[in-house]
mmCIF file with all atom_site columns, C-alpha atoms in Angstrom:
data_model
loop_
_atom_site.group_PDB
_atom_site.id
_atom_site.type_symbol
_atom_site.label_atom_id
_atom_site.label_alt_id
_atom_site.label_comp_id
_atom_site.label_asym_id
_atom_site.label_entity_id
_atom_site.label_seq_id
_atom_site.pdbx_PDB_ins_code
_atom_site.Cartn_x
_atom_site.Cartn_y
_atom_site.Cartn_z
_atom_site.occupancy
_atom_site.B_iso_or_equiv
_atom_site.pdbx_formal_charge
_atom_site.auth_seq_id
_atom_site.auth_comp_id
_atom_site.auth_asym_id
_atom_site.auth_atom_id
_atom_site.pdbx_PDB_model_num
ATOM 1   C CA . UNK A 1 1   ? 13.065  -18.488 13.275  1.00 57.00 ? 6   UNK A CA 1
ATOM 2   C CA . UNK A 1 2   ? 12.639  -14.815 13.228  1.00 73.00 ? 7   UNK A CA 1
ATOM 3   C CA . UNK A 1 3   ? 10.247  -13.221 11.775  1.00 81.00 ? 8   UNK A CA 1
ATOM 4   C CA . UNK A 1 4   ? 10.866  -11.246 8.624   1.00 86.00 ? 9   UNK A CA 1
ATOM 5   C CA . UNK A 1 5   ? 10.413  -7.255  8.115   1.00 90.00 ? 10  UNK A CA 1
ATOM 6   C CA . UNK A 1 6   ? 8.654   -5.446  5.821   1.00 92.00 ? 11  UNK A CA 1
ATOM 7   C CA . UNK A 1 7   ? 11.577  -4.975  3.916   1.00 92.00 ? 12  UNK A CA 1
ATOM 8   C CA . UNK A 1 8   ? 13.115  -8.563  3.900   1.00 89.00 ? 13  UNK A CA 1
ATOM 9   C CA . UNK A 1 9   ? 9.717   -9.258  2.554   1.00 88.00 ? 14  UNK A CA 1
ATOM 10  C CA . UNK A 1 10  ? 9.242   -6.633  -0.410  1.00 88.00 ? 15  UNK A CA 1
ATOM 11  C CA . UNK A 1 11  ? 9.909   -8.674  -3.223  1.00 75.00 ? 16  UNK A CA 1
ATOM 12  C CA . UNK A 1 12  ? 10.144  -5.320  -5.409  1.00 69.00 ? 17  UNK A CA 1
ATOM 13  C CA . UNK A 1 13  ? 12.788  -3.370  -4.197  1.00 70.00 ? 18  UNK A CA 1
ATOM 14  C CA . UNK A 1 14  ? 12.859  -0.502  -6.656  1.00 78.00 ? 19  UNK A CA 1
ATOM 15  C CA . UNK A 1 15  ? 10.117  2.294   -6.451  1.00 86.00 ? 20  UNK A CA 1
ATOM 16  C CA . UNK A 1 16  ? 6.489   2.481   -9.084  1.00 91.00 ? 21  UNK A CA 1
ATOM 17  C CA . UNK A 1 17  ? 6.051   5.669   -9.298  1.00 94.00 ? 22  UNK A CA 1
ATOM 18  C CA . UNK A 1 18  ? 4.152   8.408   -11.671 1.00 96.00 ? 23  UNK A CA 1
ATOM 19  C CA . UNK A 1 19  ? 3.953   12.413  -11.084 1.00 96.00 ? 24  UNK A CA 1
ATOM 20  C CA . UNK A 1 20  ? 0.386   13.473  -9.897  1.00 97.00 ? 25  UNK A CA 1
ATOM 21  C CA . UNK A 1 21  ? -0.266  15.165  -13.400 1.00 97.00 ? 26  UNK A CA 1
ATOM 22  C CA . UNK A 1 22  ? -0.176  11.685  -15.050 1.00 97.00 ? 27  UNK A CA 1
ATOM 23  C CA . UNK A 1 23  ? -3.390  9.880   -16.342 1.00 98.00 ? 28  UNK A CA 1
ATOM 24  C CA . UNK A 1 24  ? -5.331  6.859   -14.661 1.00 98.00 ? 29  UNK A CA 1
ATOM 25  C CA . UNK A 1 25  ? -4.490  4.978   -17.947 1.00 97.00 ? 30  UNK A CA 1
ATOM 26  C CA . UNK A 1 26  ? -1.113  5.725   -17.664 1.00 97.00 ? 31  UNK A CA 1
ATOM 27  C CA . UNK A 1 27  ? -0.666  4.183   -14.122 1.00 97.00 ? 32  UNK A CA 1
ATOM 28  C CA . UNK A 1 28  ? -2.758  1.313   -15.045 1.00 97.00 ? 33  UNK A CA 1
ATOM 29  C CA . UNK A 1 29  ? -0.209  0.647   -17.735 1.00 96.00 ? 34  UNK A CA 1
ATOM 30  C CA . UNK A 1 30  ? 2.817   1.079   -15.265 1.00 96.00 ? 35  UNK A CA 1
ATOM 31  C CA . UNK A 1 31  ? 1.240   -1.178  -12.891 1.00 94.00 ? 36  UNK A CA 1
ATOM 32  C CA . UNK A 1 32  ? 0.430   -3.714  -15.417 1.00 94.00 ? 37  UNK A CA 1
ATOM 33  C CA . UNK A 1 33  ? 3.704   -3.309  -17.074 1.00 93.00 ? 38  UNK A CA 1
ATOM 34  C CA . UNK A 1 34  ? 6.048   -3.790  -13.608 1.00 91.00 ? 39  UNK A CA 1
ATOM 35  C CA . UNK A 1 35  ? 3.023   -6.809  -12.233 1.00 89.00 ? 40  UNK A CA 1
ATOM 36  C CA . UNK A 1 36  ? 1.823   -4.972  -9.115  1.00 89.00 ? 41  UNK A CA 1
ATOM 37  C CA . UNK A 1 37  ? -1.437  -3.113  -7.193  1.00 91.00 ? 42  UNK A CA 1
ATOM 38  C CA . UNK A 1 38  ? -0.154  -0.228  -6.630  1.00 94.00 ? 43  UNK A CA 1
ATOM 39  C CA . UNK A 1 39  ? 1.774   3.160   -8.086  1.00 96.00 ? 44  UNK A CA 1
ATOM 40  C CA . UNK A 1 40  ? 2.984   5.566   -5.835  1.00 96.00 ? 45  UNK A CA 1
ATOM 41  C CA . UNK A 1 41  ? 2.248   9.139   -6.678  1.00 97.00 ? 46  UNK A CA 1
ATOM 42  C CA . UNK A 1 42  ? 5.430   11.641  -6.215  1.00 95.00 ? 47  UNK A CA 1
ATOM 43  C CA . UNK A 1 43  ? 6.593   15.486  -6.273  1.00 92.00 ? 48  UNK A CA 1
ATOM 44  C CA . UNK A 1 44  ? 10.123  15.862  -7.972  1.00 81.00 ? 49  UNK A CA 1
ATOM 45  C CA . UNK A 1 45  ? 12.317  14.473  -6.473  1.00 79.00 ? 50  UNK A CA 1
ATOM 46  C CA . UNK A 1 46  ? 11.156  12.782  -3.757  1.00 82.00 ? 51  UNK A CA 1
ATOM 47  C CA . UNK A 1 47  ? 7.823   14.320  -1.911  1.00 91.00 ? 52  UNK A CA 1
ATOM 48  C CA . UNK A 1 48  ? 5.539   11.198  -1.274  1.00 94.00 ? 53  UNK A CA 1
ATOM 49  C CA . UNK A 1 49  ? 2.233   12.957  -2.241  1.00 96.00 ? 54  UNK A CA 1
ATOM 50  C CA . UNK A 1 50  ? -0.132  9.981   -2.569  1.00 97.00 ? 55  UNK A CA 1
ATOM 51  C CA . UNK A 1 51  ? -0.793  5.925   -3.539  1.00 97.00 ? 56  UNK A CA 1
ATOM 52  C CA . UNK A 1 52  ? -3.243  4.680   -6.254  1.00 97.00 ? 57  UNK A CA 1
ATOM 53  C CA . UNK A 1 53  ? -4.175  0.971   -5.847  1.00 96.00 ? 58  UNK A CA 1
ATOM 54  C CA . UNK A 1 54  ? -6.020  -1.588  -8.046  1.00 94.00 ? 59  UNK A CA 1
ATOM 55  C CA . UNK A 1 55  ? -9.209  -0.955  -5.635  1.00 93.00 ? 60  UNK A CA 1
ATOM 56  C CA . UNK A 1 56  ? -8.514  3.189   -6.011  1.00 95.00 ? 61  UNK A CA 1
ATOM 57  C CA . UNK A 1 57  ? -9.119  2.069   -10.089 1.00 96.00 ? 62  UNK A CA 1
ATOM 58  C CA . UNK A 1 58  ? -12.301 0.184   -9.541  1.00 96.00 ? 63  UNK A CA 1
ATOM 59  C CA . UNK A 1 59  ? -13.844 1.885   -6.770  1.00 96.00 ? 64  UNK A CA 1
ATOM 60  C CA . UNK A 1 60  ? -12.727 5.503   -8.100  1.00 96.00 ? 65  UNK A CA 1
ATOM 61  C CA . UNK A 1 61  ? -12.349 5.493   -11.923 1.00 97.00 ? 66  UNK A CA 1
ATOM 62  C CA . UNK A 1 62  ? -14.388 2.306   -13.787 1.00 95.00 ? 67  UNK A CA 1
ATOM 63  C CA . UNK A 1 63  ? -17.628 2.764   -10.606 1.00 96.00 ? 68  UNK A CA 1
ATOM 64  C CA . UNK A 1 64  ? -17.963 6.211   -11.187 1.00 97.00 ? 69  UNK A CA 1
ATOM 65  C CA . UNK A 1 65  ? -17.715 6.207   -15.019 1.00 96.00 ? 70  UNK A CA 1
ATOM 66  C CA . UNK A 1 66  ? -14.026 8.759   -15.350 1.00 97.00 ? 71  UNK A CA 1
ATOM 67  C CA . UNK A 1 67  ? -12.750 8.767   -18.002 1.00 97.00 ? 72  UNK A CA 1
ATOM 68  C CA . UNK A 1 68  ? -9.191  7.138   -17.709 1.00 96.00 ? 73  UNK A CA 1
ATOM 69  C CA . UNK A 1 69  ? -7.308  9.419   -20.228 1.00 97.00 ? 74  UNK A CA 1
ATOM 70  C CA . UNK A 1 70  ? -8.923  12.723  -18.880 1.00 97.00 ? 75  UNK A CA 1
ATOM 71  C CA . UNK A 1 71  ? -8.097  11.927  -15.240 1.00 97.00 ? 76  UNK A CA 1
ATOM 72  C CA . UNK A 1 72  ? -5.423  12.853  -13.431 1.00 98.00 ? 77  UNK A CA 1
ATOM 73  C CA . UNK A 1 73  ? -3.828  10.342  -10.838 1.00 98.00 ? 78  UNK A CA 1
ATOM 74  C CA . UNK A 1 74  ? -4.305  13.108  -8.194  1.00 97.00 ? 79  UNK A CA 1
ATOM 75  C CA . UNK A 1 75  ? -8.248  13.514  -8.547  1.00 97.00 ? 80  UNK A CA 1
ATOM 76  C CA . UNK A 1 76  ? -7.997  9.813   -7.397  1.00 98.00 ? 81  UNK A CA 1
ATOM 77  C CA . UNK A 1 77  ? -4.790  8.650   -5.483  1.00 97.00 ? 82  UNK A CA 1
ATOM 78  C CA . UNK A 1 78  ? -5.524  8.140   -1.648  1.00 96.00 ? 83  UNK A CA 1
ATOM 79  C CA . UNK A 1 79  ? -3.724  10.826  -0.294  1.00 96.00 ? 84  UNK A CA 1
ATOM 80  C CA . UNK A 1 80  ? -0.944  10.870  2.257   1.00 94.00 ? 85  UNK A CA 1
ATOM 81  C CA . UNK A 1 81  ? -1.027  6.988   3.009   1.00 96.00 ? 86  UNK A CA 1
ATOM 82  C CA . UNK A 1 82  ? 0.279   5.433   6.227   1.00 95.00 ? 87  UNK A CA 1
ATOM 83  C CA . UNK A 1 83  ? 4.405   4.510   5.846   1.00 96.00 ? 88  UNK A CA 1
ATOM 84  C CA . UNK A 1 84  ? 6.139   2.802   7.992   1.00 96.00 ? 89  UNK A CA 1
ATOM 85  C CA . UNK A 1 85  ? 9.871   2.240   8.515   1.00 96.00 ? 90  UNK A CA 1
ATOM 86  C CA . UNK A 1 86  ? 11.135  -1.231  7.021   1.00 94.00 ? 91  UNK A CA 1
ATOM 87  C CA . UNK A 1 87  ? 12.321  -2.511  10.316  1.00 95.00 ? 92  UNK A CA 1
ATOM 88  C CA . UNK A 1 88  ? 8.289   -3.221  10.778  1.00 95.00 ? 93  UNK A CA 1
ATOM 89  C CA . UNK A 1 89  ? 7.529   -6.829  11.560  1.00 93.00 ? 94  UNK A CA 1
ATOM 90  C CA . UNK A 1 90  ? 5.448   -8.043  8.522   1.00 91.00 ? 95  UNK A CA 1
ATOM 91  C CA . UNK A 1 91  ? 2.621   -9.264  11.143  1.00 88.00 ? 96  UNK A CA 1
ATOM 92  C CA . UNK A 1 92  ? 2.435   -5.735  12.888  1.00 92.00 ? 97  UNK A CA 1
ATOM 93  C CA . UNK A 1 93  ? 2.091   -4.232  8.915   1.00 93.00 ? 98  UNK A CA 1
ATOM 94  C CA . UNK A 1 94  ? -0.734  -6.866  8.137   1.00 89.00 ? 99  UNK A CA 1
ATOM 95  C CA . UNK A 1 95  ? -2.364  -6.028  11.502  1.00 89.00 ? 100 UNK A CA 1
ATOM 96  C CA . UNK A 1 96  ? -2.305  -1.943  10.970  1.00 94.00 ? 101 UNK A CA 1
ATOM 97  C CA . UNK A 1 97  ? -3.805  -3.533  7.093   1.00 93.00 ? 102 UNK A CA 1
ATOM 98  C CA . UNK A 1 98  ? -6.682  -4.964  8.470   1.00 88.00 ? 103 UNK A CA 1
ATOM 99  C CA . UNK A 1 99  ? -7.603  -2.853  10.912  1.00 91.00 ? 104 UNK A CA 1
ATOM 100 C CA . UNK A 1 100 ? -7.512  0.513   8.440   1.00 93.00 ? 105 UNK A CA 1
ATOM 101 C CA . UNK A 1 101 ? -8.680  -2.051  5.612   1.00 91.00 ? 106 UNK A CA 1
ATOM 102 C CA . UNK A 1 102 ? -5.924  -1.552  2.978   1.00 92.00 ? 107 UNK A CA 1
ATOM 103 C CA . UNK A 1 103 ? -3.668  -3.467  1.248   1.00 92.00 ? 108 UNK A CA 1
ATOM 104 C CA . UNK A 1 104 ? -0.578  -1.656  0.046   1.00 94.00 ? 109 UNK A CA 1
ATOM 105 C CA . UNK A 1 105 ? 2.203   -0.242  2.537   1.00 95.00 ? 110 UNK A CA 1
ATOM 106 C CA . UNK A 1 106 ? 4.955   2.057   1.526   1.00 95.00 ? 111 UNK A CA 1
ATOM 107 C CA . UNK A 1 107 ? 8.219   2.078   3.452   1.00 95.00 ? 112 UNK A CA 1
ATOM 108 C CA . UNK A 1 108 ? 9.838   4.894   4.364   1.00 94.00 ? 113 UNK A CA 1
ATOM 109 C CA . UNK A 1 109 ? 13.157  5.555   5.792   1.00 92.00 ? 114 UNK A CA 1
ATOM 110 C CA . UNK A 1 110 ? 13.841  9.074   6.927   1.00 88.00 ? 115 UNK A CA 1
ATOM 111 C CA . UNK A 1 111 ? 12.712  10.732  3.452   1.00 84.00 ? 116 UNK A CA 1
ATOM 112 C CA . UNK A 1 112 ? 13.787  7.942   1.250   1.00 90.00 ? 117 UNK A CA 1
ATOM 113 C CA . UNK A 1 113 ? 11.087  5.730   -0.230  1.00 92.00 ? 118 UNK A CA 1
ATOM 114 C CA . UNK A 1 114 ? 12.522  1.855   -0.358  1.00 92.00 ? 119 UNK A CA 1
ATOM 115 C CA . UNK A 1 115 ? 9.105   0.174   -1.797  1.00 91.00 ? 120 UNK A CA 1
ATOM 116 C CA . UNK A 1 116 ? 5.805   -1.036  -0.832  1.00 94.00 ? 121 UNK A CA 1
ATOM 117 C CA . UNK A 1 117 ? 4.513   -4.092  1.448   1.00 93.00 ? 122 UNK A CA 1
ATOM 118 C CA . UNK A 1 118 ? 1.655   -5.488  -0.385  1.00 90.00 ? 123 UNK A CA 1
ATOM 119 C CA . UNK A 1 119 ? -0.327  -8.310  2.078   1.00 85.00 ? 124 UNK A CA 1
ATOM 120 C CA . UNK A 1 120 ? 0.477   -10.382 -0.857  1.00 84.00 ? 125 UNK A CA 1
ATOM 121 C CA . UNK A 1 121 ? 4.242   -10.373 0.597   1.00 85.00 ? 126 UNK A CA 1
ATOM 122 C CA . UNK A 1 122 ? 3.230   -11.753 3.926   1.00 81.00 ? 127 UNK A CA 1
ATOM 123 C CA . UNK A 1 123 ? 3.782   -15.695 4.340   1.00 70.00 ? 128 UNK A CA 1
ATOM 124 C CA . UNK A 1 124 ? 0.811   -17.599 5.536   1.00 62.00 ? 129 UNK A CA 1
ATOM 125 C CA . UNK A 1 125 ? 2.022   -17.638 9.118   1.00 62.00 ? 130 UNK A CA 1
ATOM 126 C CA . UNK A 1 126 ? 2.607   -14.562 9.520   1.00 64.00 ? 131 UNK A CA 1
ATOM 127 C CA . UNK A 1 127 ? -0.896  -13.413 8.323   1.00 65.00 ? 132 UNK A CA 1
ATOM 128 C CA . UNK A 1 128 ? -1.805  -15.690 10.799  1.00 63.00 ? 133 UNK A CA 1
ATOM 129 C CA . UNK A 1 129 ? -0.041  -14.358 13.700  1.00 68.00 ? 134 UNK A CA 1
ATOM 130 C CA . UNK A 1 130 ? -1.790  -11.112 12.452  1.00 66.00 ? 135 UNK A CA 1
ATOM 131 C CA . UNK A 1 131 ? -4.994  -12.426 12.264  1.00 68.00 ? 136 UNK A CA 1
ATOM 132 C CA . UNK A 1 132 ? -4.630  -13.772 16.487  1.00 72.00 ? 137 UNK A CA 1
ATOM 133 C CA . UNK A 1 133 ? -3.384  -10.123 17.109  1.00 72.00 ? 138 UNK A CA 1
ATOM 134 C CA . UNK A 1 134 ? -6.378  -8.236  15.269  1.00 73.00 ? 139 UNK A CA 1
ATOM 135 C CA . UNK A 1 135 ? -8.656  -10.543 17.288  1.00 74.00 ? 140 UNK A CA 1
ATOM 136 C CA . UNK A 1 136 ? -6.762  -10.185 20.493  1.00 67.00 ? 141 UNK A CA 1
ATOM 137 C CA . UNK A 1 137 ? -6.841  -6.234  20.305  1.00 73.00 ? 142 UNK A CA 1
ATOM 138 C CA . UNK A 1 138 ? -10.986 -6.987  19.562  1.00 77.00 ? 143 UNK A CA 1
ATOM 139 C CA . UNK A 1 139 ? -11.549 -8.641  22.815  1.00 71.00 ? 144 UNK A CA 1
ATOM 140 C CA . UNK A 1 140 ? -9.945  -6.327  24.711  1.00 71.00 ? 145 UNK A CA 1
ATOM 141 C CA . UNK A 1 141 ? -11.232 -3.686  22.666  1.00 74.00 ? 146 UNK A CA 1
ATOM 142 C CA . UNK A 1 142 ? -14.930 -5.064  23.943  1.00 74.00 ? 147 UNK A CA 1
ATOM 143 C CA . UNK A 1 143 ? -13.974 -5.364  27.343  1.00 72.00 ? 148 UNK A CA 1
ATOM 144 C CA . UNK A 1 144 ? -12.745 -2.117  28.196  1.00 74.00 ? 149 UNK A CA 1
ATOM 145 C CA . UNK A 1 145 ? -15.773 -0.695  26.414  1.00 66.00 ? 150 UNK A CA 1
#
């Protein structure tokens, strides 16, 4: 069986998104609201500008004490995130996950945005394959030095 792309594997295919002007609470509404980790932030009417995640909340927002209605999604969006096209093999987008350490994915075709790969949409096996591959590019990570 072949393995699946990013975008077989989205089960969202419509964009989250909020202008960079809108409030932390707001987002965390949306992203309650539409059950997912993640908002993308945008420019009118289609500049990918940044992505706040579930971990961007906690580790940005609630640990530093911000007030949620006073701050802006841009004060704490990670900025121009990673994209890749959605012809990307779900293991090679969990691999590129673990080794940068994040979760959330957005695809990108030319200048559309078609969604976001969250690990949660990779199948056990292909985390798996991912997994071997991270460890593979370890060892020869420590033997070439």
């Amino acid at each position: 069986m072949a393995e699946r792309t990013v975008f077989q594997s989205i089960s969202r295919k419509h964009v989250i998104s909020l202008g960079p002007q809108a409030s932390v609470r707001d987002a965390a509404c949306v992203m309650t609201r539409a059950n997912c980790g993640s908002v993308l932030v945008m420019e009118l009417p289609d500049t990918l500008l940044g992505i706040l995640t579930e971990r961007d909340l906690m580790t940005r927002v609630l640990a530093r004490g911000l007030d949620p209605d006073r701050t802006a999604v841009r004060e704490v969006m990670t900025p121009n995130p990673i994209c890749v096209p959605p012809e990307t093999l779900v293991s090679d987008a969990v691999v590129l996950m673990l080794e940068r350490g994040f979760r959330h994915l957005p695809l990108v075709a030319g200048a559309k945005i078609l969604g976001v790969f969250s690990v949660r949409d990779a199948l056990p096996r292909e985390i798996g394959t991912a997994l071997s591959q991270t460890e593979f590019n370890e060892q020869v990570n420590d033997v070439l030095g």
